[in-house]
mmCIF file of C-alpha atoms and ligand atoms in Angstrom:
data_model
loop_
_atom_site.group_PDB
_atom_site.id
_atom_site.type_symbol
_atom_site.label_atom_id
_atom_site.label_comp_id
_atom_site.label_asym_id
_atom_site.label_seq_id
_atom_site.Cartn_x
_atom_site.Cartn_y
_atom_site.Cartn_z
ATOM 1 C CA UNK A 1 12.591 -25.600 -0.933
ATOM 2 C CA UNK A 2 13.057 -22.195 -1.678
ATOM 3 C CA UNK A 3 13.056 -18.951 1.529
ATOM 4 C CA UNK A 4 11.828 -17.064 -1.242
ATOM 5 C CA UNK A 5 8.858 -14.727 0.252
ATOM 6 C CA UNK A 6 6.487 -12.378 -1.146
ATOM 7 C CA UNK A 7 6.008 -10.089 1.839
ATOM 8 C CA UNK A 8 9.997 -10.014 2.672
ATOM 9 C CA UNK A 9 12.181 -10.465 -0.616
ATOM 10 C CA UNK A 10 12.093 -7.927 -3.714
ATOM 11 C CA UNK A 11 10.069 -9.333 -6.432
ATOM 12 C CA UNK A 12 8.596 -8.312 -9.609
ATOM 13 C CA UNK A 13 4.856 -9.508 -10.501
ATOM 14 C CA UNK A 14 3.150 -10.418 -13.481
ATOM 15 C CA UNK A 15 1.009 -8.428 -15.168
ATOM 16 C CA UNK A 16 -1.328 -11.752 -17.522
ATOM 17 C CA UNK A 17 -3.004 -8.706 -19.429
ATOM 18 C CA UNK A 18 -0.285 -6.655 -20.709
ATOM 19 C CA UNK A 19 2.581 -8.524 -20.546
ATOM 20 C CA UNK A 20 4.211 -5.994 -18.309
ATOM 21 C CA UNK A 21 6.224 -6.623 -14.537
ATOM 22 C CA UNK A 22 5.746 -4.506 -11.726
ATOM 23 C CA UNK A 23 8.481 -4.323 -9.156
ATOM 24 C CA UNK A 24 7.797 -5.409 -5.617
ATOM 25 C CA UNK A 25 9.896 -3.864 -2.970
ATOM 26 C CA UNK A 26 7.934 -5.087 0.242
ATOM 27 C CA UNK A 27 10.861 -5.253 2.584
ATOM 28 C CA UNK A 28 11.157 -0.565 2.171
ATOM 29 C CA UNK A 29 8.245 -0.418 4.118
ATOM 30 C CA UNK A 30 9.998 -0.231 7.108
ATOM 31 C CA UNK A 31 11.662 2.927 5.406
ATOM 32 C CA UNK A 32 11.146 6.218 7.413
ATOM 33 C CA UNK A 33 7.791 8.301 6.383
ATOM 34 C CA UNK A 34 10.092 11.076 5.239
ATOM 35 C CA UNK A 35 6.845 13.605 4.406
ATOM 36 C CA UNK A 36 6.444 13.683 8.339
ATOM 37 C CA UNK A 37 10.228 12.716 9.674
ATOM 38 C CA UNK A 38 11.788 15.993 7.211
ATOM 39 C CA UNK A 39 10.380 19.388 6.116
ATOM 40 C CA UNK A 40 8.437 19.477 2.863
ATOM 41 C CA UNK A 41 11.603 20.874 0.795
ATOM 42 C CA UNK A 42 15.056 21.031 1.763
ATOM 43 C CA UNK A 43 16.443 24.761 0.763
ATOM 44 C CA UNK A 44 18.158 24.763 -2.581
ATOM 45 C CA UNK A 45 19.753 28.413 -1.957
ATOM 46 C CA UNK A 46 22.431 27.293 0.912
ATOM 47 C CA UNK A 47 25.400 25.395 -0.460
ATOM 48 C CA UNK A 48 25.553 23.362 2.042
ATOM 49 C CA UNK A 49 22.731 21.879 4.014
ATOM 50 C CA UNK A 50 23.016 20.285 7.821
ATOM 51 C CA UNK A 51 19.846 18.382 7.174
ATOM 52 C CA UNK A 52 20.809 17.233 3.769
ATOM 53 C CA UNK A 53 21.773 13.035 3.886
ATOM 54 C CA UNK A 54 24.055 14.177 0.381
ATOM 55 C CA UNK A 55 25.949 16.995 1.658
ATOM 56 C CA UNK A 56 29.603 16.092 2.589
ATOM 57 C CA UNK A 57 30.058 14.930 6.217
ATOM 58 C CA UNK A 58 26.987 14.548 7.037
ATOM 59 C CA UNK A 59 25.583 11.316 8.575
ATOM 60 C CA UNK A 60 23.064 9.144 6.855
ATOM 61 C CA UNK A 61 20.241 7.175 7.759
ATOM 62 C CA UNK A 62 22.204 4.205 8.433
ATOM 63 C CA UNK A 63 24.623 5.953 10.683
ATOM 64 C CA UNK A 64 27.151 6.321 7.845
ATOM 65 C CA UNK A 65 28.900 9.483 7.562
ATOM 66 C CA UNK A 66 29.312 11.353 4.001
ATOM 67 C CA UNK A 67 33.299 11.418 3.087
ATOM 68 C CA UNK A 68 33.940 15.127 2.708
ATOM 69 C CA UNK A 69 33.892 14.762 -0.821
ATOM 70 C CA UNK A 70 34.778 17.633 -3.523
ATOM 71 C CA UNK A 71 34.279 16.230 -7.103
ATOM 72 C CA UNK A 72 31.616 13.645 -6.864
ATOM 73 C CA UNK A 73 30.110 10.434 -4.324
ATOM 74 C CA UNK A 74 28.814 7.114 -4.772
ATOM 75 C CA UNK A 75 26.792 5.596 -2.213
ATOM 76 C CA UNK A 76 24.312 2.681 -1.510
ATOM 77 C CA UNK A 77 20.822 3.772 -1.399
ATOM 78 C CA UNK A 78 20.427 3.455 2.580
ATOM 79 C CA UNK A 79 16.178 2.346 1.136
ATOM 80 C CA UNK A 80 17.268 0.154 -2.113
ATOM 81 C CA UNK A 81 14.070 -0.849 -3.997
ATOM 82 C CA UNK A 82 16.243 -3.859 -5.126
ATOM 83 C CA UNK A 83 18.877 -6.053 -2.754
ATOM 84 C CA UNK A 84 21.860 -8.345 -3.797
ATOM 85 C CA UNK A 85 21.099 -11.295 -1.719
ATOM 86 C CA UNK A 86 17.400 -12.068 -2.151
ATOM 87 C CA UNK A 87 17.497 -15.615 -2.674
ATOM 88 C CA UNK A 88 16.413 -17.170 -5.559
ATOM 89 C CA UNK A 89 12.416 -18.283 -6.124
ATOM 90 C CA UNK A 90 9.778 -18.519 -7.896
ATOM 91 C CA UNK A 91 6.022 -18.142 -6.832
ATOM 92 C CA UNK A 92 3.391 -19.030 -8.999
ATOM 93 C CA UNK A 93 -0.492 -20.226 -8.771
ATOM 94 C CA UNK A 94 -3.818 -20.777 -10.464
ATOM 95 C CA UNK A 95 -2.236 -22.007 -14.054
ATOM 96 C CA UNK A 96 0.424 -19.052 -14.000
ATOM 97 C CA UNK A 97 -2.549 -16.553 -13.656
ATOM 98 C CA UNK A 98 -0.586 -15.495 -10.852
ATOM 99 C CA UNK A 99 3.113 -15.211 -11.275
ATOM 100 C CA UNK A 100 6.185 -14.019 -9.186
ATOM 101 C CA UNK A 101 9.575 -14.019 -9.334
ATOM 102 C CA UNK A 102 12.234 -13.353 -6.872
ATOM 103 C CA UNK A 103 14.524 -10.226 -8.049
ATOM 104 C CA UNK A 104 18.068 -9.346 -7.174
ATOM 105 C CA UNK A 105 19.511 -5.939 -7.709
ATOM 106 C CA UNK A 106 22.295 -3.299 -6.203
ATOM 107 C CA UNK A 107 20.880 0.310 -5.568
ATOM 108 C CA UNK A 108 22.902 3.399 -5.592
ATOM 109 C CA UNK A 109 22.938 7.084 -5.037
ATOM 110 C CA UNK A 110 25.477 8.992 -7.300
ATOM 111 C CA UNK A 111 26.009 12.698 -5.901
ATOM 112 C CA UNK A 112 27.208 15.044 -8.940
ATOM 113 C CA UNK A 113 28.487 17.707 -7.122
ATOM 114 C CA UNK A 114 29.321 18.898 -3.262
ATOM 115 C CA UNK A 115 27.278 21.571 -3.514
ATOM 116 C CA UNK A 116 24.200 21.084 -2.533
ATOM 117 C CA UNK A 117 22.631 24.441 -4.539
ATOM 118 C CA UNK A 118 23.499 23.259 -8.042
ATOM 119 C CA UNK A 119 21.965 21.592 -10.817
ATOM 120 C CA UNK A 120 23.169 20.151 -13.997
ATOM 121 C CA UNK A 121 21.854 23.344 -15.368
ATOM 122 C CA UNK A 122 24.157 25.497 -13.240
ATOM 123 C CA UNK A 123 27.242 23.325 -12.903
ATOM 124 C CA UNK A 124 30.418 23.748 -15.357
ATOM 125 C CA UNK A 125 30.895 21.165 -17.979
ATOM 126 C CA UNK A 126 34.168 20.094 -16.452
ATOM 127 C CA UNK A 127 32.240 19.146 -13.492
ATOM 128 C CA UNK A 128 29.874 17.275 -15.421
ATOM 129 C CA UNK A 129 32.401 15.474 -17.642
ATOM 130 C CA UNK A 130 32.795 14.291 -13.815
ATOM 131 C CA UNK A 131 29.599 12.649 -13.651
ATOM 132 C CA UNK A 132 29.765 11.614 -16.723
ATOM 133 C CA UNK A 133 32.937 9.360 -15.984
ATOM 134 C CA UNK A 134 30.961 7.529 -13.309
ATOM 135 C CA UNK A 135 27.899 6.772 -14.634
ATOM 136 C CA UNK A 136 30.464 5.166 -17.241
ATOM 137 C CA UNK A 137 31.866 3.547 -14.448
ATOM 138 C CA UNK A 138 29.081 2.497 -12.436
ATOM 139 C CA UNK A 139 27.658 1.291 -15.703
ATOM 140 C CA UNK A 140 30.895 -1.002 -15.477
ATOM 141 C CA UNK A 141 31.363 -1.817 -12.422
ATOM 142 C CA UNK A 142 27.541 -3.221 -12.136
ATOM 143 C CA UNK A 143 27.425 -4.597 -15.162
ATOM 144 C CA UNK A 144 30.474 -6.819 -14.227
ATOM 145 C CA UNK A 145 28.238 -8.714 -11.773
ATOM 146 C CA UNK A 146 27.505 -11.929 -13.035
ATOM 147 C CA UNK A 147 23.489 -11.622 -11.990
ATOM 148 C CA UNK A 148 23.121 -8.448 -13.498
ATOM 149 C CA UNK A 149 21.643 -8.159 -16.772
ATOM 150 C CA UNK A 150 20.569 -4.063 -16.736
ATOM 151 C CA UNK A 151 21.396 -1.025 -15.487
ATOM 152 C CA UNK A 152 19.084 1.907 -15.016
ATOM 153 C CA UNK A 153 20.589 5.423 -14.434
ATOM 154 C CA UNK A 154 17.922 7.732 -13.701
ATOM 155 C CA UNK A 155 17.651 11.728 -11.903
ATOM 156 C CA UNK A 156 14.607 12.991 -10.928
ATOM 157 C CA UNK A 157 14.608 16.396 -10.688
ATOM 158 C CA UNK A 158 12.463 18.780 -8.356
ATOM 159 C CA UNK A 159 9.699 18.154 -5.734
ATOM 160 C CA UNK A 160 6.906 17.777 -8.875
ATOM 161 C CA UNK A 161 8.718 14.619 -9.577
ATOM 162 C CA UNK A 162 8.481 13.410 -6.661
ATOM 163 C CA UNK A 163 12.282 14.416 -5.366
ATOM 164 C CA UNK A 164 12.210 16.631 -2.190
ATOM 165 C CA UNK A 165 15.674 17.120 -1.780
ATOM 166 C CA UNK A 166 17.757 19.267 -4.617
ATOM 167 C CA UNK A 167 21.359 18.335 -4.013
ATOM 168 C CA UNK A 168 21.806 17.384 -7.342
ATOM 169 C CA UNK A 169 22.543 13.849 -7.860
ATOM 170 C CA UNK A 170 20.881 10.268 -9.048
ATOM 171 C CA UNK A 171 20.158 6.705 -8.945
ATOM 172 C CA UNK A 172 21.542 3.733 -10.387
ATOM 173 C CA UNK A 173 18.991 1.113 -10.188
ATOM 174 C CA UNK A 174 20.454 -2.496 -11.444
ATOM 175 C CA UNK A 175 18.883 -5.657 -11.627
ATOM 176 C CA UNK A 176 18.764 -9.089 -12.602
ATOM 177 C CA UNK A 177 16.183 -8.997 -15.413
ATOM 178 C CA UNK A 178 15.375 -6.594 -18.393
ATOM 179 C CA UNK A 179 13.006 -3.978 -17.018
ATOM 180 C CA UNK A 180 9.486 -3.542 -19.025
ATOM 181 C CA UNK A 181 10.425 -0.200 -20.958
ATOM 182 C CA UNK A 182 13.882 -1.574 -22.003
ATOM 183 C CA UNK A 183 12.500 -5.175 -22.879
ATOM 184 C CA UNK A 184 10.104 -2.937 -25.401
ATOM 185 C CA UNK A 185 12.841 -1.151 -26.923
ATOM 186 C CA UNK A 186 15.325 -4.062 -27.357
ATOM 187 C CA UNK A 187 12.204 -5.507 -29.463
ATOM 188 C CA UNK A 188 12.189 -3.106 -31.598
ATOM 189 C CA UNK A 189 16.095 -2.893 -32.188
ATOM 190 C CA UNK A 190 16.191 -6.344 -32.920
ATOM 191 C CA UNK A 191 13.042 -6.631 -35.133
ATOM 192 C CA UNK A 192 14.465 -3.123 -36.762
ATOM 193 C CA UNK A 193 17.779 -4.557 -37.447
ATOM 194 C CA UNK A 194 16.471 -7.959 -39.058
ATOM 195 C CA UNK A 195 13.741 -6.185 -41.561
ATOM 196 C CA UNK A 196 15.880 -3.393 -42.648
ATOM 197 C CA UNK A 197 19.152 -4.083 -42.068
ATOM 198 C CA UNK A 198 19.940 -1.669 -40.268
ATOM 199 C CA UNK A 199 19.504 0.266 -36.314
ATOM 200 C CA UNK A 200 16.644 1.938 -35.912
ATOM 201 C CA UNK A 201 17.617 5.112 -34.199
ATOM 202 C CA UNK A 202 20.633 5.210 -37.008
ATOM 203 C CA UNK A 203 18.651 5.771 -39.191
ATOM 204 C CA UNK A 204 15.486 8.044 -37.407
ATOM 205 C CA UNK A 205 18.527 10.162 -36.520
ATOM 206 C CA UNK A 206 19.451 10.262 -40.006
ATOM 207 C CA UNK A 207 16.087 11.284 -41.203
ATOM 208 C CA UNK A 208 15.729 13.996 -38.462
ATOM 209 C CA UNK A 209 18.547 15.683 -38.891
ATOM 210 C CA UNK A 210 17.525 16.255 -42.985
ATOM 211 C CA UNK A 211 13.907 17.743 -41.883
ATOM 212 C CA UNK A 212 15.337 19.608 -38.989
ATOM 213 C CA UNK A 213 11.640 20.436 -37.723
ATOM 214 C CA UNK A 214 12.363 18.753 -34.450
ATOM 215 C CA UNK A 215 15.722 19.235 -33.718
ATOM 216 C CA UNK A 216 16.592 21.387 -30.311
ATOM 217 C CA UNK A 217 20.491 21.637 -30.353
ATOM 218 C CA UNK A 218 23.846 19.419 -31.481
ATOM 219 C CA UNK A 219 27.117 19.446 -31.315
ATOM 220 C CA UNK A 220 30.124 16.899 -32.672
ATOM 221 C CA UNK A 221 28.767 13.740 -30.858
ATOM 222 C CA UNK A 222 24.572 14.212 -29.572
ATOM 223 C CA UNK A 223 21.733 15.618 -31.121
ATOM 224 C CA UNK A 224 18.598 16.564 -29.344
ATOM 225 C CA UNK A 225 15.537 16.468 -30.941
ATOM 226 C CA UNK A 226 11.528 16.129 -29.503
ATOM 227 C CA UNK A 227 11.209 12.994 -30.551
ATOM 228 C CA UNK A 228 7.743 12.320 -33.425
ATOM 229 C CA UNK A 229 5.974 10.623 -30.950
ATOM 230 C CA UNK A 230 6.703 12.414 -27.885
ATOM 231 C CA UNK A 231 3.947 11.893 -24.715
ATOM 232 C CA UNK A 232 5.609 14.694 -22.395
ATOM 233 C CA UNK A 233 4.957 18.523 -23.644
ATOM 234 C CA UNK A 234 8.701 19.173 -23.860
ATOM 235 C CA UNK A 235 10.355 15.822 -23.818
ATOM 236 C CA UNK A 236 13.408 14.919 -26.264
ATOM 237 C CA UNK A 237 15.361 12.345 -26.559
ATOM 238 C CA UNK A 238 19.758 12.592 -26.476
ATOM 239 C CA UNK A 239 20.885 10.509 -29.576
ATOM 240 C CA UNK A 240 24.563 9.886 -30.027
ATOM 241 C CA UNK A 241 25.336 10.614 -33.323
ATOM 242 C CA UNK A 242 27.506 7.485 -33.501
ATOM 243 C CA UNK A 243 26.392 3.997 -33.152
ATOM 244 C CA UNK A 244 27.344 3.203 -29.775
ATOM 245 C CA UNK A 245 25.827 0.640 -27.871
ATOM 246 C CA UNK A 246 26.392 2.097 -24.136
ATOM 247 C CA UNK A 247 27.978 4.472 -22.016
ATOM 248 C CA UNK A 248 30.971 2.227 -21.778
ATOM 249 C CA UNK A 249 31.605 2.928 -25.605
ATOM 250 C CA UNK A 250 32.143 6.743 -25.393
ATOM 251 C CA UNK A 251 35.692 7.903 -26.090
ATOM 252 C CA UNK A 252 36.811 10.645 -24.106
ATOM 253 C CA UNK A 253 35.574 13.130 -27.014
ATOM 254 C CA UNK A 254 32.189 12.143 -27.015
ATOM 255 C CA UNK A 255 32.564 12.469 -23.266
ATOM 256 C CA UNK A 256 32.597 15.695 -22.849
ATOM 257 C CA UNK A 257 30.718 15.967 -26.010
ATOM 258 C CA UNK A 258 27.739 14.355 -23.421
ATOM 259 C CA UNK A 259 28.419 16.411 -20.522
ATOM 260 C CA UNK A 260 28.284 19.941 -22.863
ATOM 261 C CA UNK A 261 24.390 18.689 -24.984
ATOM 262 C CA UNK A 262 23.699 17.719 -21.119
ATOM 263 C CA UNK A 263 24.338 20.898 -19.816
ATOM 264 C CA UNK A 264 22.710 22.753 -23.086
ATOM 265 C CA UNK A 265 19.456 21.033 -22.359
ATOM 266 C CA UNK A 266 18.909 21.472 -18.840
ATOM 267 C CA UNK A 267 19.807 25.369 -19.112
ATOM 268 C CA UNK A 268 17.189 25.723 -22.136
ATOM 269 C CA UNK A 269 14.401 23.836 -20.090
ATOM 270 C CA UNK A 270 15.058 26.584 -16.861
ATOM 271 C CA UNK A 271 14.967 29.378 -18.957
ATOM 272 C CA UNK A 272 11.680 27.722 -20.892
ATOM 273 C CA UNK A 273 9.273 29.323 -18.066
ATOM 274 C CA UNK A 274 11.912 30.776 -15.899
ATOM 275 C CA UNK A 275 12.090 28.453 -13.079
ATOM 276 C CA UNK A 276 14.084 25.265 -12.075
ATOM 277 C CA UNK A 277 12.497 22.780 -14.516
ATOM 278 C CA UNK A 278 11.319 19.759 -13.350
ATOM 279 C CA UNK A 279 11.721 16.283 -14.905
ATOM 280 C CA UNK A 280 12.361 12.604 -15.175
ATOM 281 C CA UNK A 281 15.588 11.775 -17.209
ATOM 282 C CA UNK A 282 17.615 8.610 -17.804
ATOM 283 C CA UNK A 283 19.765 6.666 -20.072
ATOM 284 C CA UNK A 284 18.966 3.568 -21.985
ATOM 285 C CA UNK A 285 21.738 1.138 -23.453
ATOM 286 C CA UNK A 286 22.773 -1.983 -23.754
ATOM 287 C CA UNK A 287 21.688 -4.697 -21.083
ATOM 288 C CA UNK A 288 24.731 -5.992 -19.528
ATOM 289 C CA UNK A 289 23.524 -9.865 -19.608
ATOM 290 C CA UNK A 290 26.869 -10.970 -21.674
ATOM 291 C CA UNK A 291 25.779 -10.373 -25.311
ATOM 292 C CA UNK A 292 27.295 -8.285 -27.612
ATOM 293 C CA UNK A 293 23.505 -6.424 -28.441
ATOM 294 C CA UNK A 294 25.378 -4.527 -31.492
ATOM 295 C CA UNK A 295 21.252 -3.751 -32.301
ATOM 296 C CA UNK A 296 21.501 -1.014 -29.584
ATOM 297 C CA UNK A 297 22.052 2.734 -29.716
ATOM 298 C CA UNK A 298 22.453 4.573 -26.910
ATOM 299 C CA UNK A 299 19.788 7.408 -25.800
ATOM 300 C CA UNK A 300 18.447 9.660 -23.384
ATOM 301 C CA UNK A 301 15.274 10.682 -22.393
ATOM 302 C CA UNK A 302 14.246 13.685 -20.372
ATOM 303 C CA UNK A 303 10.226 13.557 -19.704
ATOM 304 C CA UNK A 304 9.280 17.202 -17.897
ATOM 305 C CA UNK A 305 6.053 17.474 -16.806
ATOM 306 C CA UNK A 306 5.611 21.501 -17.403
ATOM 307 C CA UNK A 307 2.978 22.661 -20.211
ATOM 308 C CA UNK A 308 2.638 26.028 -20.731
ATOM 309 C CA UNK A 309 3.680 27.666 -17.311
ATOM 310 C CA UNK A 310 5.681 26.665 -14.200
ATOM 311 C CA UNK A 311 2.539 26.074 -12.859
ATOM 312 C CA UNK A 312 0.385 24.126 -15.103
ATOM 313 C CA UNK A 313 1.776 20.374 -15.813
ATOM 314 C CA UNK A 314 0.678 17.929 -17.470
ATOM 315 C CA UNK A 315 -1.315 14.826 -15.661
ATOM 316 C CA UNK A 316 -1.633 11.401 -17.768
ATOM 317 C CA UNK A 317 -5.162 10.273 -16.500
ATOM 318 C CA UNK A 318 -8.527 9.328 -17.616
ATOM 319 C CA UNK A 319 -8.240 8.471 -21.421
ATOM 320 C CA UNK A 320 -4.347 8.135 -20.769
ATOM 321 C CA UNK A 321 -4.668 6.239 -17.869
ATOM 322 C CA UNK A 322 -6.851 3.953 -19.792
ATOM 323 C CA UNK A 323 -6.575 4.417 -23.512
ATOM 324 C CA UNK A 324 -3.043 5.892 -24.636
ATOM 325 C CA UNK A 325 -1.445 9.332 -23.737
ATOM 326 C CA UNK A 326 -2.660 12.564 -25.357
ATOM 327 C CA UNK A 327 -1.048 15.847 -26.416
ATOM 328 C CA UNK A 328 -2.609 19.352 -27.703
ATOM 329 C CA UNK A 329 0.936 21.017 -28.561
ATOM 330 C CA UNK A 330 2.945 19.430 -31.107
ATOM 331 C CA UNK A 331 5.793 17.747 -30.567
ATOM 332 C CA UNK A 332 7.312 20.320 -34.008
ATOM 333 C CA UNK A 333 5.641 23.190 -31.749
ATOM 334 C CA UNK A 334 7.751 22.137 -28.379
ATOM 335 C CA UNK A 335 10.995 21.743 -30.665
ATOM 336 C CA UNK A 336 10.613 25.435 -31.958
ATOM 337 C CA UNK A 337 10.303 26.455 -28.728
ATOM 338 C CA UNK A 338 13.151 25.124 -26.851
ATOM 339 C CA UNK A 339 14.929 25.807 -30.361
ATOM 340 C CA UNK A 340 14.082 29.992 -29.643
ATOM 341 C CA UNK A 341 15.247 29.339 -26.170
ATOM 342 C CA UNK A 342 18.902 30.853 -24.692
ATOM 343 C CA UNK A 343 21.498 27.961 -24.093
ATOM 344 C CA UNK A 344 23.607 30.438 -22.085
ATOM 345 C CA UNK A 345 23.564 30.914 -18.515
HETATM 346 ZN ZN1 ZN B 401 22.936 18.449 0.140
HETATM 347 ZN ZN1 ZN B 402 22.614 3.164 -34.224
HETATM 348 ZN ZN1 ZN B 403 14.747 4.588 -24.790
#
């Protein structure tokens, strides 16, 4: 008999029509209503913020206090969408119409910097050749655990996306099962790999570099280009320009080389339309589930939801909510534009 329970335990539900899971985290609804417990936006000109649960020595929601850090922190999310000891279980009915399964995960909060007023954009690539060295590690350290088979890192940047406080930092989401996006992608590396021979972003990397149309900005180790198919007006995608199947595979070269196209890209999109750009951004690598996955090359993507001001963003509904997304500028346009854009300061 298993405790297993779909209104306590994290789960992740079966969608029968698309093929897609959606994560169930029923047990954060006892999680503070933090539009009505804190004020709308936390100030991002103070360097240090008494309210702030990220600043150093401050205490948290679980009564823990901050360590007064000074490079950068690693913390439990005090809410985790995902939990280590949900116990196993299964919960199906009606001839697997309806489908559930019981999902483990750890959940943490990496701070990049003490200061509370910075940004990627604004801090100094030493600093984020800091951050860079723990996601590596986190990436490690989580990966170790014999349940879990991905790692998400993830930032989402500014109150548009849905992130009310600025201290600068982001989330490690890991979990026991291949999430839907990353499922999709390791498809298409493997499928890739056996038709041609050879992996996929290889070889689109390859071919963008020789048009050049879409690239943003390079250096030794990443390129940045708006990716052909782009959805978000100015997304791209971060290619290493080595096959390297994680973060974990990064010498100390390409390293920094990360933390420098990081820092290149975040100070083009704030100087885009002159104001602290918004976004979603994360990595995508290898799962950690024990195989070698030599089919995978790792990325980033950074999907901002600006479109021609900072006040006009773009909204995927209607025909994108229920057909497939939509864009009027090109994804060659949004590349010449971030291309004509100052990387300095
Ligand atoms: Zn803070
Ligand atoms: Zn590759
Ligand atoms: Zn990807």
């Amino acid at each position: 008999m298993s405790l297993f329970s779909l209104v306590a335990h994290p789960h992740r539900r079966f969608n029968p029509l698309t093929g897609d899971w959606v994560l169930v985290s029923p047990h954060r609804t006892q999680r503070p209503w933090q539009g009505q417990l804190e004020p709308a936006a936390s100030p991002q000109s103070v360097s240090y913020d008494p309210a702030c649960y990220m600043c150093p020595g401050n205490v948290r929601a679980n009564g823990e206090r901050n360590p007064a850090y000074v490079t950068t922190f690693v913390f439990e999310n005090d809410f985790p969408a995902l939990l280590p000891d949900t116990p196993e279980g299964e919960w199906k009915e009606g001839d697997r119409l309806l489908v559930a399964e019981a999902e483990r995960g750890v959940c943490r909060v990496i701070c990049f910097s003490p200061r509370h007023d910075l940004t990627m954009a604004k801090m100094d690539r030493a600093a984020l050749r800091a951050v860079v060295d723990v996601w590596v590690a986190q990436y490690e350290q989580l990966g170790a655990l014999p349940y879990i088979r991905h790692v998400q890192i993830f930032e989402n940047r500014g109150a548009l996306m849905g992130c009310s406080n600025p201290h600068p930092h982001c989330q490690v989401w890991s979990s026991a099962t291949v999430p839907n996006e990353v499922r999709k992608e390791q498809l298409a590396f493997e499928r890739h790999q056996a038709a041609r021979g050879e992996c996929l972003l290889c070889q689109y990397l390859a071919l963008e570099r020789r048009l050049g149309e879409r690239l943003v900005a390079e250096n030794l180790h990443f390129t940045v280009v708006v990716p052909f198919w782009a959805v978000w007006p100015f997304e791209v995608l971060i290619l290493s320009r080595h096959h390297r199947t994680a973060l974990d595979r990064l010498n100390s070269g390409e390293r920094d080389a990360l933390a420098d196209i990081l820092k290149r890209v975040t100070v083009r999109y704030d100087h885009l339309f002159e104001v602290p750009f918004p976004y979603s951004m994360g990595f995508h690598q290898r799962p950690t589930d024990g195989q070698p996955h030599e089919e995978w090359h790792l990325h980033a993507h950074f999907y901002p939801p600006l479109l021609r001001s900072a006040t006009v963003r773009k909204f995927m509904v209607g025909y994108e909510m229920l057909a497939a997304p939509q864009r009027d500028i090109t994804p060659e346009y949004a590349a010449a534009r971030l291309r004509e854009t100052a990387e300095v300061e």
